[in-house]
């Protein structure tokens, strides 16, 4: 799965480069239920693809009473 994800992220980034927007950020929108290891895996994929501009979406607040 990682090789496919890495290839897909690189192809998407290459499209931004072709549009002369190489600094377009990758936005990670991980809600509280997403395992932190998965977020780190995505960040590592970006780094291996030489995508350095990584941002996090703010997301919705947790529901009243917890997750």
PDB file of C-alpha atoms in Angstrom:
ATOM      1  CA  UNK A   1       0.000   0.000   0.000  1.00  0.00           C
ATOM      2  CA  UNK A   2       2.843   2.390   0.785  1.00  0.00           C
ATOM      3  CA  UNK A   3       4.387   2.131  -2.687  1.00  0.00           C
ATOM      4  CA  UNK A   4       1.009   2.926  -4.291  1.00  0.00           C
ATOM      5  CA  UNK A   5       0.453   5.815  -1.870  1.00  0.00           C
ATOM      6  CA  UNK A   6       3.922   7.152  -2.488  1.00  0.00           C
ATOM      7  CA  UNK A   7       3.456   6.947  -6.256  1.00  0.00           C
ATOM      8  CA  UNK A   8       0.060   8.660  -6.045  1.00  0.00           C
ATOM      9  CA  UNK A   9       1.409  11.445  -3.829  1.00  0.00           C
ATOM     10  CA  UNK A  10       4.365  12.031  -6.159  1.00  0.00           C
ATOM     11  CA  UNK A  11       2.101  12.121  -9.242  1.00  0.00           C
ATOM     12  CA  UNK A  12      -0.221  14.615  -7.554  1.00  0.00           C
ATOM     13  CA  UNK A  13       2.742  16.771  -6.548  1.00  0.00           C
ATOM     14  CA  UNK A  14       4.164  16.543 -10.090  1.00  0.00           C
ATOM     15  CA  UNK A  15       0.849  17.917 -11.384  1.00  0.00           C
ATOM     16  CA  UNK A  16       1.220  20.970  -9.116  1.00  0.00           C
ATOM     17  CA  UNK A  17       4.792  21.450 -10.356  1.00  0.00           C
ATOM     18  CA  UNK A  18       3.543  21.379 -13.972  1.00  0.00           C
ATOM     19  CA  UNK A  19       1.080  24.152 -13.035  1.00  0.00           C
ATOM     20  CA  UNK A  20       4.045  26.168 -11.698  1.00  0.00           C
ATOM     21  CA  UNK A  21       2.845  25.758  -8.094  1.00  0.00           C
ATOM     22  CA  UNK A  22       5.548  23.562  -6.524  1.00  0.00           C
ATOM     23  CA  UNK A  23       4.986  24.944  -3.022  1.00  0.00           C
ATOM     24  CA  UNK A  24       1.339  23.876  -2.829  1.00  0.00           C
ATOM     25  CA  UNK A  25       0.974  22.183   0.567  1.00  0.00           C
ATOM     26  CA  UNK A  26      -0.224  18.704   1.340  1.00  0.00           C
ATOM     27  CA  UNK A  27      -3.022  19.059   3.870  1.00  0.00           C
ATOM     28  CA  UNK A  28      -3.503  16.186   6.293  1.00  0.00           C
ATOM     29  CA  UNK A  29      -7.022  16.077   7.701  1.00  0.00           C
ATOM     30  CA  UNK A  30      -6.824  13.447  10.431  1.00  0.00           C
ATOM     31  CA  UNK A  31      -9.648  13.273  12.901  1.00  0.00           C
ATOM     32  CA  UNK A  32      -9.067  12.038  16.453  1.00  0.00           C
ATOM     33  CA  UNK A  33      -9.950   8.425  15.560  1.00  0.00           C
ATOM     34  CA  UNK A  34      -7.144   8.148  12.969  1.00  0.00           C
ATOM     35  CA  UNK A  35      -4.179   6.294  14.493  1.00  0.00           C
ATOM     36  CA  UNK A  36      -1.203   8.599  14.914  1.00  0.00           C
ATOM     37  CA  UNK A  37       0.985   6.000  13.189  1.00  0.00           C
ATOM     38  CA  UNK A  38      -1.049   6.503  10.000  1.00  0.00           C
ATOM     39  CA  UNK A  39      -0.527  10.257  10.143  1.00  0.00           C
ATOM     40  CA  UNK A  40       3.228   9.737  10.555  1.00  0.00           C
ATOM     41  CA  UNK A  41       3.199   7.276   7.627  1.00  0.00           C
ATOM     42  CA  UNK A  42       1.613   9.928   5.366  1.00  0.00           C
ATOM     43  CA  UNK A  43       4.131  12.514   6.528  1.00  0.00           C
ATOM     44  CA  UNK A  44       6.990  10.106   5.770  1.00  0.00           C
ATOM     45  CA  UNK A  45       5.559   9.414   2.301  1.00  0.00           C
ATOM     46  CA  UNK A  46       5.528  13.147   1.626  1.00  0.00           C
ATOM     47  CA  UNK A  47       9.106  13.537   2.794  1.00  0.00           C
ATOM     48  CA  UNK A  48      10.279  10.632   0.617  1.00  0.00           C
ATOM     49  CA  UNK A  49       8.502  12.297  -2.304  1.00  0.00           C
ATOM     50  CA  UNK A  50      10.389  15.519  -1.481  1.00  0.00           C
ATOM     51  CA  UNK A  51       7.185  17.299  -0.481  1.00  0.00           C
ATOM     52  CA  UNK A  52       8.179  19.552   2.402  1.00  0.00           C
ATOM     53  CA  UNK A  53       5.133  21.795   2.719  1.00  0.00           C
ATOM     54  CA  UNK A  54       2.844  19.752   4.986  1.00  0.00           C
ATOM     55  CA  UNK A  55      -0.091  21.314   6.828  1.00  0.00           C
ATOM     56  CA  UNK A  56      -2.774  19.981   9.145  1.00  0.00           C
ATOM     57  CA  UNK A  57      -6.463  20.788   8.732  1.00  0.00           C
ATOM     58  CA  UNK A  58      -8.155  22.151  11.820  1.00  0.00           C
ATOM     59  CA  UNK A  59     -11.133  19.801  11.566  1.00  0.00           C
ATOM     60  CA  UNK A  60     -14.349  19.809  13.538  1.00  0.00           C
ATOM     61  CA  UNK A  61     -14.339  19.881  17.321  1.00  0.00           C
ATOM     62  CA  UNK A  62     -15.021  16.557  19.045  1.00  0.00           C
ATOM     63  CA  UNK A  63     -18.647  15.858  19.899  1.00  0.00           C
ATOM     64  CA  UNK A  64     -19.892  16.838  23.323  1.00  0.00           C
ATOM     65  CA  UNK A  65     -19.219  13.987  25.711  1.00  0.00           C
ATOM     66  CA  UNK A  66     -16.020  12.781  24.003  1.00  0.00           C
ATOM     67  CA  UNK A  67     -15.256  10.572  21.040  1.00  0.00           C
TER      68      UNK A  67
END
